[in-house]
Structures are given as C-alpha cells and as structure tokens.
PDB file of C-alpha atoms in Angstrom:
ATOM      1  CA  MET A  29       1.174  33.795 -48.026  1.00 49.00           C
ATOM      2  CA  LEU A  30       0.606  35.050 -44.579  1.00 54.00           C
ATOM      3  CA  ALA A  31       2.422  33.218 -41.787  1.00 57.00           C
ATOM      4  CA  PRO A  32       0.161  31.781 -39.092  1.00 57.00           C
ATOM      5  CA  VAL A  33      -0.072  33.958 -36.047  1.00 52.00           C
ATOM      6  CA  PRO A  34       1.211  32.053 -32.976  1.00 57.00           C
ATOM      7  CA  ARG A  35      -1.084  31.898 -29.997  1.00 54.00           C
ATOM      8  CA  PRO A  36      -0.056  33.994 -27.049  1.00 54.00           C
ATOM      9  CA  PRO A  37       1.260  32.038 -24.057  1.00 54.00           C
ATOM     10  CA  GLY A  38      -1.744  32.999 -21.966  1.00 58.00           C
ATOM     11  CA  SER A  39      -4.363  31.760 -24.400  1.00 69.00           C
ATOM     12  CA  PHE A  40      -7.532  29.944 -23.379  1.00 59.00           C
ATOM     13  CA  ALA A  41      -6.244  26.523 -24.506  1.00 61.00           C
ATOM     14  CA  VAL A  42      -3.080  26.859 -22.418  1.00 61.00           C
ATOM     15  CA  ARG A  43      -5.039  27.910 -19.351  1.00 64.00           C
ATOM     16  CA  CYS A  44      -7.456  24.987 -19.758  1.00 64.00           C
ATOM     17  CA  SER A  45      -4.618  22.503 -20.115  1.00 63.00           C
ATOM     18  CA  ARG A  46      -2.971  23.866 -16.992  1.00 64.00           C
ATOM     19  CA  VAL A  47      -6.200  23.540 -15.041  1.00 61.00           C
ATOM     20  CA  LEU A  48      -6.885  20.011 -16.278  1.00 60.00           C
ATOM     21  CA  LEU A  49      -3.340  18.852 -15.523  1.00 66.00           C
ATOM     22  CA  SER A  50      -3.119  20.527 -12.131  1.00 78.00           C
ATOM     23  CA  PRO A  51      -2.633  18.291  -9.056  1.00 79.00           C
ATOM     24  CA  ARG A  52      -6.124  19.016  -7.751  1.00 83.00           C
ATOM     25  CA  SER A  53      -7.753  18.125 -11.055  1.00 86.00           C
ATOM     26  CA  ARG A  54      -5.843  14.856 -11.259  1.00 85.00           C
ATOM     27  CA  LEU A  55      -6.761  14.033  -7.677  1.00 84.00           C
ATOM     28  CA  SER A  56     -10.409  14.732  -8.480  1.00 89.00           C
ATOM     29  CA  LEU A  57     -10.160  12.372 -11.454  1.00 87.00           C
ATOM     30  CA  LEU A  58      -8.673   9.654  -9.236  1.00 87.00           C
ATOM     31  CA  THR A  59     -11.460  10.118  -6.702  1.00 89.00           C
ATOM     32  CA  LEU A  60     -14.063   9.887  -9.457  1.00 92.00           C
ATOM     33  CA  LEU A  61     -12.485   6.705 -10.829  1.00 90.00           C
ATOM     34  CA  LEU A  62     -12.425   5.042  -7.411  1.00 90.00           C
ATOM     35  CA  LEU A  63     -16.010   6.011  -6.612  1.00 91.00           C
ATOM     36  CA  SER A  64     -17.179   4.752 -10.000  1.00 91.00           C
ATOM     37  CA  ALA A  65     -15.309   1.484  -9.536  1.00 88.00           C
ATOM     38  CA  ALA A  66     -16.798   0.985  -6.078  1.00 86.00           C
ATOM     39  CA  ALA A  67     -20.289   1.686  -7.426  1.00 89.00           C
ATOM     40  CA  LEU A  68     -19.841  -0.818 -10.255  1.00 85.00           C
ATOM     41  CA  VAL A  69     -18.630  -3.453  -7.815  1.00 84.00           C
ATOM     42  CA  LEU A  70     -21.663  -2.913  -5.592  1.00 84.00           C
ATOM     43  CA  LEU A  71     -24.066  -3.049  -8.533  1.00 85.00           C
ATOM     44  CA  TYR A  72     -22.691  -5.929 -10.583  1.00 79.00           C
ATOM     45  CA  GLU A  73     -20.622  -7.883  -8.017  1.00 78.00           C
ATOM     46  CA  PRO A  74     -17.959  -9.184 -10.434  1.00 74.00           C
ATOM     47  CA  GLN A  75     -16.557 -11.446  -7.717  1.00 69.00           C
ATOM     48  CA  ARG A  76     -19.649 -13.636  -8.079  1.00 73.00           C
ATOM     49  CA  LEU A  77     -19.021 -13.947 -11.810  1.00 66.00           C
ATOM     50  CA  LEU A  78     -15.488 -15.133 -11.153  1.00 67.00           C
ATOM     51  CA  ALA A  79     -16.606 -17.528  -8.428  1.00 64.00           C
ATOM     52  CA  SER A  80     -19.687 -19.142  -9.970  1.00 65.00           C
ATOM     53  CA  GLY A  81     -20.288 -17.749 -13.448  1.00 60.00           C
ATOM     54  CA  TRP A  82     -16.963 -18.636 -15.029  1.00 67.00           C
ATOM     55  CA  PRO A  83     -17.438 -20.253 -18.460  1.00 66.00           C
ATOM     56  CA  PRO A  84     -16.988 -24.009 -17.993  1.00 63.00           C
ATOM     57  CA  HIS A  85     -15.327 -24.571 -21.387  1.00 62.00           C
ATOM     58  CA  THR A  86     -12.409 -22.239 -20.596  1.00 64.00           C
ATOM     59  CA  ASN A  87      -9.498 -24.180 -19.143  1.00 67.00           C
ATOM     60  CA  GLY A  88      -5.752 -24.498 -19.365  1.00 77.00           C
ATOM     61  CA  ALA A  89      -3.210 -21.700 -19.580  1.00 83.00           C
ATOM     62  CA  GLY A  90      -5.582 -19.403 -21.482  1.00 84.00           C
ATOM     63  CA  ALA A  91      -8.176 -19.589 -18.715  1.00 85.00           C
ATOM     64  CA  VAL A  92      -5.535 -18.916 -16.055  1.00 89.00           C
ATOM     65  CA  LEU A  93      -4.291 -15.899 -18.009  1.00 91.00           C
ATOM     66  CA  LEU A  94      -7.811 -14.559 -18.486  1.00 89.00           C
ATOM     67  CA  PHE A  95      -8.611 -15.045 -14.814  1.00 90.00           C
ATOM     68  CA  GLY A  96      -5.414 -13.244 -13.821  1.00 93.00           C
ATOM     69  CA  LEU A  97      -6.340 -10.247 -15.964  1.00 92.00           C
ATOM     70  CA  ALA A  98      -9.851 -10.176 -14.520  1.00 90.00           C
ATOM     71  CA  TYR A  99      -8.418 -10.571 -11.021  1.00 93.00           C
ATOM     72  CA  GLY A 100      -6.117  -7.579 -11.506  1.00 93.00           C
ATOM     73  CA  ALA A 101      -8.920  -5.386 -12.823  1.00 91.00           C
ATOM     74  CA  CYS A 102     -11.167  -6.396  -9.932  1.00 90.00           C
ATOM     75  CA  THR A 103      -8.572  -5.670  -7.245  1.00 92.00           C
ATOM     76  CA  ALA A 104      -7.894  -2.276  -8.808  1.00 91.00           C
ATOM     77  CA  ALA A 105     -11.670  -1.729  -8.604  1.00 89.00           C
ATOM     78  CA  LEU A 106     -11.567  -2.422  -4.835  1.00 88.00           C
ATOM     79  CA  VAL A 107     -12.931  -5.996  -4.903  1.00 89.00           C
ATOM     80  CA  PRO A 108     -11.734  -7.847  -1.759  1.00 89.00           C
ATOM     81  CA  ARG A 109      -8.866 -10.198  -2.545  1.00 92.00           C
ATOM     82  CA  PRO A 110      -9.901 -13.056  -0.207  1.00 91.00           C
ATOM     83  CA  VAL A 111     -13.035 -13.644  -2.303  1.00 90.00           C
ATOM     84  CA  LEU A 112     -10.985 -13.744  -5.498  1.00 92.00           C
ATOM     85  CA  ASN A 113      -8.410 -16.065  -3.950  1.00 93.00           C
ATOM     86  CA  LEU A 114     -11.110 -18.507  -2.883  1.00 91.00           C
ATOM     87  CA  ALA A 115     -12.570 -18.353  -6.381  1.00 90.00           C
ATOM     88  CA  ALA A 116      -9.151 -19.050  -7.936  1.00 91.00           C
ATOM     89  CA  GLY A 117      -8.740 -22.168  -5.824  1.00 91.00           C
ATOM     90  CA  ALA A 118     -12.256 -23.396  -6.511  1.00 88.00           C
ATOM     91  CA  LEU A 119     -11.882 -22.936 -10.274  1.00 86.00           C
ATOM     92  CA  PHE A 120      -8.317 -24.045 -10.969  1.00 89.00           C
ATOM     93  CA  GLY A 121      -7.113 -25.965  -7.952  1.00 89.00           C
ATOM     94  CA  SER A 122      -4.175 -25.152  -5.701  1.00 92.00           C
ATOM     95  CA  ALA A 123      -1.236 -24.832  -8.127  1.00 92.00           C
ATOM     96  CA  MET A 124      -2.884 -23.105 -11.100  1.00 93.00           C
ATOM     97  CA  GLY A 125      -5.137 -21.086  -8.819  1.00 93.00           C
ATOM     98  CA  LEU A 126      -2.143 -19.736  -6.912  1.00 95.00           C
ATOM     99  CA  THR A 127      -0.450 -18.782 -10.179  1.00 95.00           C
ATOM    100  CA  ALA A 128      -3.511 -16.895 -11.396  1.00 94.00           C
ATOM    101  CA  ALA A 129      -4.070 -15.196  -8.036  1.00 95.00           C
ATOM    102  CA  LEU A 130      -0.465 -14.014  -7.682  1.00 96.00           C
ATOM    103  CA  ALA A 131      -0.366 -12.721 -11.250  1.00 96.00           C
ATOM    104  CA  GLY A 132      -3.615 -10.851 -10.671  1.00 96.00           C
ATOM    105  CA  THR A 133      -2.334  -9.495  -7.351  1.00 96.00           C
ATOM    106  CA  VAL A 134       0.780  -7.986  -8.909  1.00 97.00           C
ATOM    107  CA  LEU A 135      -1.221  -6.656 -11.870  1.00 96.00           C
ATOM    108  CA  GLY A 136      -3.861  -5.031  -9.676  1.00 95.00           C
ATOM    109  CA  ALA A 137      -1.224  -3.544  -7.392  1.00 96.00           C
ATOM    110  CA  GLY A 138       0.620  -2.112 -10.402  1.00 96.00           C
ATOM    111  CA  ILE A 139      -2.560  -0.533 -11.763  1.00 95.00           C
ATOM    112  CA  SER A 140      -3.410   1.060  -8.414  1.00 94.00           C
ATOM    113  CA  PHE A 141       0.166   2.239  -7.877  1.00 95.00           C
ATOM    114  CA  THR A 142       0.277   3.855 -11.320  1.00 94.00           C
ATOM    115  CA  LEU A 143      -3.034   5.639 -10.801  1.00 92.00           C
ATOM    116  CA  GLY A 144      -2.027   6.873  -7.372  1.00 90.00           C
ATOM    117  CA  ARG A 145       1.430   7.988  -8.490  1.00 91.00           C
ATOM    118  CA  PHE A 146       0.320  10.005 -11.548  1.00 90.00           C
ATOM    119  CA  LEU A 147      -3.036  11.254 -10.314  1.00 89.00           C
ATOM    120  CA  GLY A 148      -2.670  11.678  -6.569  1.00 82.00           C
ATOM    121  CA  GLN A 149       0.936  12.057  -5.447  1.00 81.00           C
ATOM    122  CA  ASP A 150       1.459  15.737  -6.287  1.00 81.00           C
ATOM    123  CA  ALA A 151      -1.747  16.782  -4.550  1.00 79.00           C
ATOM    124  CA  LEU A 152      -1.480  14.526  -1.493  1.00 79.00           C
ATOM    125  CA  ARG A 153       2.173  14.861  -0.543  1.00 80.00           C
ATOM    126  CA  PRO A 154       1.767  18.451   0.772  1.00 78.00           C
ATOM    127  CA  LEU A 155      -0.997  17.135   3.061  1.00 75.00           C
ATOM    128  CA  LEU A 156       1.270  14.608   4.832  1.00 73.00           C
ATOM    129  CA  ARG A 157       1.229  16.214   8.240  1.00 71.00           C
ATOM    130  CA  GLY A 158       0.973  14.775  11.678  1.00 66.00           C
ATOM    131  CA  ARG A 159       3.066  12.186  13.458  1.00 71.00           C
ATOM    132  CA  TRP A 160       1.448   9.054  11.996  1.00 69.00           C
ATOM    133  CA  LEU A 161       1.374  10.218   8.386  1.00 72.00           C
ATOM    134  CA  THR A 162       4.913  11.544   8.346  1.00 81.00           C
ATOM    135  CA  ALA A 163       6.214   8.408  10.075  1.00 79.00           C
ATOM    136  CA  ALA A 164       4.459   6.126   7.575  1.00 77.00           C
ATOM    137  CA  ASP A 165       5.656   8.189   4.622  1.00 81.00           C
ATOM    138  CA  GLY A 166       9.234   8.184   5.865  1.00 84.00           C
ATOM    139  CA  GLN A 167       9.201   4.431   6.429  1.00 85.00           C
ATOM    140  CA  LEU A 168       7.796   3.697   2.974  1.00 87.00           C
ATOM    141  CA  SER A 169      10.105   6.162   1.243  1.00 86.00           C
ATOM    142  CA  ARG A 170      13.354   5.103   2.928  1.00 89.00           C
ATOM    143  CA  HIS A 171      12.704   1.370   3.391  1.00 89.00           C
ATOM    144  CA  GLY A 172      10.251   0.645   0.593  1.00 87.00           C
ATOM    145  CA  PHE A 173      10.936  -3.025  -0.085  1.00 93.00           C
ATOM    146  CA  ARG A 174      11.182  -4.036   3.567  1.00 91.00           C
ATOM    147  CA  SER A 175       8.104  -2.073   4.604  1.00 91.00           C
ATOM    148  CA  MET A 176       5.925  -3.332   1.751  1.00 93.00           C
ATOM    149  CA  LEU A 177       7.076  -6.906   2.319  1.00 93.00           C
ATOM    150  CA  ALA A 178       5.990  -6.680   5.964  1.00 89.00           C
ATOM    151  CA  ILE A 179       2.653  -5.141   4.979  1.00 90.00           C
ATOM    152  CA  ARG A 180       1.926  -7.954   2.517  1.00 91.00           C
ATOM    153  CA  LEU A 181       3.003 -10.698   4.925  1.00 88.00           C
ATOM    154  CA  PHE A 182       0.703  -9.456   7.704  1.00 82.00           C
ATOM    155  CA  PRO A 183      -2.819  -8.932   6.306  1.00 75.00           C
ATOM    156  CA  GLY A 184      -3.701  -6.048   8.594  1.00 75.00           C
ATOM    157  CA  VAL A 185      -3.617  -3.241   6.016  1.00 82.00           C
ATOM    158  CA  PRO A 186      -6.223  -3.347   3.231  1.00 87.00           C
ATOM    159  CA  PHE A 187      -4.744  -4.119  -0.172  1.00 91.00           C
ATOM    160  CA  ALA A 188      -5.984  -0.959  -1.914  1.00 90.00           C
ATOM    161  CA  ALA A 189      -4.969   1.308   0.973  1.00 89.00           C
ATOM    162  CA  ALA A 190      -1.412  -0.077   0.928  1.00 91.00           C
ATOM    163  CA  ASN A 191      -1.201   0.445  -2.836  1.00 93.00           C
ATOM    164  CA  TYR A 192      -2.207   4.091  -2.729  1.00 91.00           C
ATOM    165  CA  CYS A 193      -0.120   4.884   0.364  1.00 88.00           C
ATOM    166  CA  ALA A 194       2.923   3.461  -1.405  1.00 91.00           C
ATOM    167  CA  ALA A 195       2.083   5.480  -4.512  1.00 90.00           C
ATOM    168  CA  VAL A 196       1.939   8.735  -2.556  1.00 89.00           C
ATOM    169  CA  SER A 197       5.331   7.984  -0.964  1.00 89.00           C
ATOM    170  CA  ARG A 198       8.628   8.012  -2.859  1.00 89.00           C
ATOM    171  CA  MET A 199       8.864   4.236  -3.180  1.00 92.00           C
ATOM    172  CA  GLY A 200      10.006   2.908  -6.557  1.00 92.00           C
ATOM    173  CA  TYR A 201       8.059   0.633  -8.872  1.00 93.00           C
ATOM    174  CA  VAL A 202      10.418  -2.339  -8.727  1.00 94.00           C
ATOM    175  CA  PRO A 203      10.639  -2.623  -4.903  1.00 94.00           C
ATOM    176  CA  PHE A 204       6.880  -2.212  -4.655  1.00 95.00           C
ATOM    177  CA  LEU A 205       6.020  -4.910  -7.197  1.00 96.00           C
ATOM    178  CA  VAL A 206       8.671  -7.404  -6.037  1.00 96.00           C
ATOM    179  CA  ALA A 207       7.699  -7.001  -2.380  1.00 95.00           C
ATOM    180  CA  THR A 208       4.033  -7.371  -3.301  1.00 96.00           C
ATOM    181  CA  GLY A 209       4.658 -10.578  -5.228  1.00 95.00           C
ATOM    182  CA  LEU A 210       6.825 -12.178  -2.547  1.00 95.00           C
ATOM    183  CA  GLY A 211       4.890 -10.999   0.484  1.00 94.00           C
ATOM    184  CA  SER A 212       1.515 -12.058  -0.912  1.00 94.00           C
ATOM    185  CA  VAL A 213       2.506 -15.707  -1.396  1.00 95.00           C
ATOM    186  CA  PRO A 214       1.707 -17.143   2.085  1.00 93.00           C
ATOM    187  CA  ASN A 215      -1.685 -15.536   2.637  1.00 93.00           C
ATOM    188  CA  THR A 216      -2.777 -15.967  -0.977  1.00 95.00           C
ATOM    189  CA  ALA A 217      -1.770 -19.638  -0.929  1.00 95.00           C
ATOM    190  CA  ALA A 218      -3.795 -20.225   2.233  1.00 94.00           C
ATOM    191  CA  TYR A 219      -6.970 -18.800   0.667  1.00 93.00           C
ATOM    192  CA  VAL A 220      -6.421 -20.604  -2.630  1.00 94.00           C
ATOM    193  CA  VAL A 221      -5.941 -23.953  -0.890  1.00 94.00           C
ATOM    194  CA  ALA A 222      -9.037 -23.302   1.224  1.00 92.00           C
ATOM    195  CA  GLY A 223     -11.018 -22.615  -1.941  1.00 89.00           C
ATOM    196  CA  ALA A 224      -9.664 -25.718  -3.641  1.00 90.00           C
ATOM    197  CA  GLN A 225     -10.522 -27.896  -0.619  1.00 90.00           C
ATOM    198  CA  ALA A 226     -13.881 -26.271   0.140  1.00 82.00           C
ATOM    199  CA  GLY A 227     -15.694 -29.481  -0.813  1.00 78.00           C
ATOM    200  CA  SER A 228     -13.907 -31.384   1.971  1.00 82.00           C
ATOM    201  CA  PRO A 229     -13.709 -29.040   4.981  1.00 80.00           C
ATOM    202  CA  GLY A 230     -12.398 -31.820   7.211  1.00 79.00           C
ATOM    203  CA  SER A 231      -9.276 -32.455   5.119  1.00 83.00           C
ATOM    204  CA  PRO A 232      -5.850 -31.614   6.605  1.00 87.00           C
ATOM    205  CA  ALA A 233      -5.103 -29.144   3.795  1.00 85.00           C
ATOM    206  CA  PHE A 234      -8.280 -27.171   4.466  1.00 83.00           C
ATOM    207  CA  LEU A 235      -7.736 -27.178   8.243  1.00 87.00           C
ATOM    208  CA  PHE A 236      -4.116 -26.096   7.851  1.00 88.00           C
ATOM    209  CA  SER A 237      -4.999 -23.244   5.489  1.00 87.00           C
ATOM    210  CA  ALA A 238      -7.880 -22.072   7.683  1.00 85.00           C
ATOM    211  CA  GLY A 239      -5.632 -22.140  10.754  1.00 87.00           C
ATOM    212  CA  PHE A 240      -2.956 -20.177   8.938  1.00 83.00           C
ATOM    213  CA  ILE A 241      -5.513 -17.521   7.947  1.00 83.00           C
ATOM    214  CA  VAL A 242      -6.676 -17.151  11.555  1.00 85.00           C
ATOM    215  CA  LEU A 243      -3.173 -17.070  13.028  1.00 85.00           C
ATOM    216  CA  SER A 244      -1.894 -14.563  10.462  1.00 81.00           C
ATOM    217  CA  GLY A 245      -4.842 -12.296  11.198  1.00 78.00           C
ATOM    218  CA  LEU A 246      -4.151 -12.456  14.942  1.00 82.00           C
ATOM    219  CA  ALA A 247      -0.454 -11.784  14.377  1.00 78.00           C
ATOM    220  CA  ALA A 248      -1.309  -8.775  12.218  1.00 73.00           C
ATOM    221  CA  ALA A 249      -3.588  -7.416  14.947  1.00 76.00           C
ATOM    222  CA  VAL A 250      -0.857  -7.798  17.582  1.00 78.00           C
ATOM    223  CA  VAL A 251       1.763  -6.103  15.388  1.00 72.00           C
ATOM    224  CA  ALA A 252      -0.615  -3.252  14.561  1.00 68.00           C
ATOM    225  CA  TRP A 253      -1.432  -2.745  18.246  1.00 74.00           C
ATOM    226  CA  ARG A 254       2.245  -2.632  19.236  1.00 71.00           C
ATOM    227  CA  LYS A 255       3.079  -0.166  16.467  1.00 63.00           C
ATOM    228  CA  ARG A 256       0.158   2.007  17.507  1.00 61.00           C
ATOM    229  CA  HIS A 257       1.302   1.964  21.125  1.00 56.00           C
ATOM    230  CA  ALA A 258       4.856   2.846  20.097  1.00 54.00           C
ATOM    231  CA  LEU A 259       3.664   5.817  18.035  1.00 49.00           C
ATOM    232  CA  ARG A 260       1.574   7.140  20.917  1.00 53.00           C
ATOM    233  CA  ALA A 261       4.387   6.831  23.446  1.00 49.00           C
ATOM    234  CA  PRO A 262       5.956  10.233  24.098  1.00 43.00           C
ATOM    235  CA  ALA A 263       9.552  10.621  23.126  1.00 40.00           C
ATOM    236  CA  SER A 264      11.870  10.688  26.115  1.00 41.00           C
ATOM    237  CA  ALA A 265      13.366  14.132  26.628  1.00 40.00           C
ATOM    238  CA  PRO A 266      17.144  14.309  26.853  1.00 46.00           C
ATOM    239  CA  ALA A 267      18.592  14.991  30.286  1.00 44.00           C
ATOM    240  CA  PRO A 268      19.553  18.669  30.742  1.00 47.00           C
ATOM    241  CA  ALA A 269      23.260  19.341  30.776  1.00 46.00           C
ATOM    242  CA  SER A 270      24.684  20.754  34.001  1.00 45.00           C
ATOM    243  CA  ALA A 271      25.521  24.406  34.067  1.00 45.00           C
ATOM    244  CA  SER A 272      29.110  23.843  35.106  1.00 46.00           C
ATOM    245  CA  ALA A 273      31.417  20.879  35.455  1.00 49.00           C
ATOM    246  CA  PRO A 274      31.955  19.619  39.004  1.00 53.00           C
ATOM    247  CA  VAL A 275      35.170  20.806  40.650  1.00 52.00           C
ATOM    248  CA  PRO A 276      37.397  17.843  41.517  1.00 54.00           C
ATOM    249  CA  ALA A 277      38.163  17.331  45.184  1.00 56.00           C
ATOM    250  CA  PRO A 278      41.652  18.373  46.260  1.00 55.00           C
ATOM    251  CA  VAL A 279      44.174  15.583  46.564  1.00 54.00           C
ATOM    252  CA  PRO A 280      46.307  15.694  49.718  1.00 55.00           C
ATOM    253  CA  GLY A 281      49.784  16.956  48.945  1.00 54.00           C
ATOM    254  CA  ALA A 282      48.947  18.071  45.422  1.00 53.00           C
ATOM    255  CA  GLY A 283      48.705  21.772  46.174  1.00 54.00           C
ATOM    256  CA  PRO A 284      45.702  24.026  45.753  1.00 56.00           C
ATOM    257  CA  ALA A 285      43.017  23.012  43.264  1.00 53.00           C
ATOM    258  CA  PRO A 286      43.022  25.022  40.014  1.00 55.00           C
ATOM    259  CA  GLU A 287      40.334  27.624  39.640  1.00 53.00           C
ATOM    260  CA  PRO A 288      37.577  26.822  37.099  1.00 52.00           C
ATOM    261  CA  VAL A 289      37.457  28.746  33.864  1.00 51.00           C
ATOM    262  CA  GLY A 290      35.556  31.966  34.311  1.00 51.00           C
ATOM    263  CA  GLY A 291      36.293  32.226  38.012  1.00 50.00           C
ATOM    264  CA  PRO A 292      35.643  35.242  40.209  1.00 50.00           C
ATOM    265  CA  HIS A 293      36.607  38.583  38.772  1.00 49.00           C
TER     266      HIS A 293
END
C-alpha cells in the first residue's frame, strides 16, 4: 500500500485557517456579532417580552433561573440593563428579582468578556495609543478589581463598553466577575426595588430607590468630570538642575574657601 502523501506546510487549507484565525478576522467576527445583536434588539425588542410578555404560569426558582439566563443573553446583546432590572422587580419582587438580575448581570458580563478577549484583544491592543487609552488600559491591567468595582458602583460607563474595555486589557476573569457582582449590587437593587414598587410610586421604598438612582448618576457625572479634567491637565515639568553648586560663603577665621571642582586651569 502506498503511504498517504502529507500536505505541504503552505497548502491552501493551512493558509485559509491562518486567515480565518488571524486577529483581524476575529475582530471582524466580533463586529458582525455585535451589529447583528443590536439589529435583533431593535427589531424584536426582547426587553418588552421580559417586562410584559413573561409567561404567567412560570414562577419559583425555575422562573428566576430562566429569567437570569435570558437577562444575561440580553445584556450581551446590548439591551440596556435598567430596563431589565425594572422588569425583574416587576415580575419577581425585590428579593427574587435582585437575585435574577445579579445572576444575569454576571452571566452577561462573562459572555461579553469572553467574546472580547478571544475575538478582539489581539487586534485591538496594538491600537491602544494616546493618553486616555493608555491610561485606561494601564489602570485596568494593573488594578483590575479596584477599577472595575469603581466602574460598577458609579453608573457612568455603559455596561457593554466596560465589559469590552476590560476584555481588551490584561485583567483576569476572576477579578472582573467578582468586581462586577459586588459593584452592581447597589444600583441594580435600586432599579429592582423601583420596579417592584412601581404600582405605588408614593411609597418610601420607591422614593428611596428613585433618589438613589438620581444621586448615583450625579455622583458618576462629577467623578467623570474630575477624571477628565485631571487627564487634560498638563504634567508639571521638573525644575531644571543648576549648572553648578553654589560656593559657600567664607567663614571668618577659617582660611581661604576651597576651590570648586573643575576650577580655572
């Protein structure tokens, strides 16, 4: 029997695989996925299905689990989280709604982070130029947990944008997911409680949650403005060193002052 002839290393299949797995091809696939997801959200509006079209016979832990899975898929598809949080509160109440919303938040963040890390990081990291981009990348890479926790606590950065920026940086999975889960609790709870108490807008719980949403948004705007001002401020230049050290004044009775090094020749 004749032995099979091995394919040369430069065959057509090898070249195609290299092209398909190249950073630019993976980035193009990520862009296509995000555009398709945004188009599907605009056409079908899945947030309305979760808010008003949820099957009434689904309840209990199974319904919470199903809602969390749908929540995660919707956030990965760029559906705004505040709408989903309000829907979670309206459907399941404060406690179960918060559980479903937080589970969906971590799931959606993990999906987005995985897509950005495997499809976009290699192509986007060489493009991180400029003061703002390099500063943000350095902060996320060196202080991942602390930076992501601050981003989640102050709702100034869009959820999807924070996910993909973290994916392009060198932040690890565990700090990203833990910081997302912990930092999303206050703002998510406020929206869930507002959704649960939407039928009684004059109740203290609804007023407290609405006030917290407004105050957190204002705080995020102030923090973002101060960070922006700090980045634009020019770095102070160090004072130039003197050409030569000052010659000490002669002390009476101490004799002549010593000549400086490199004196007259």
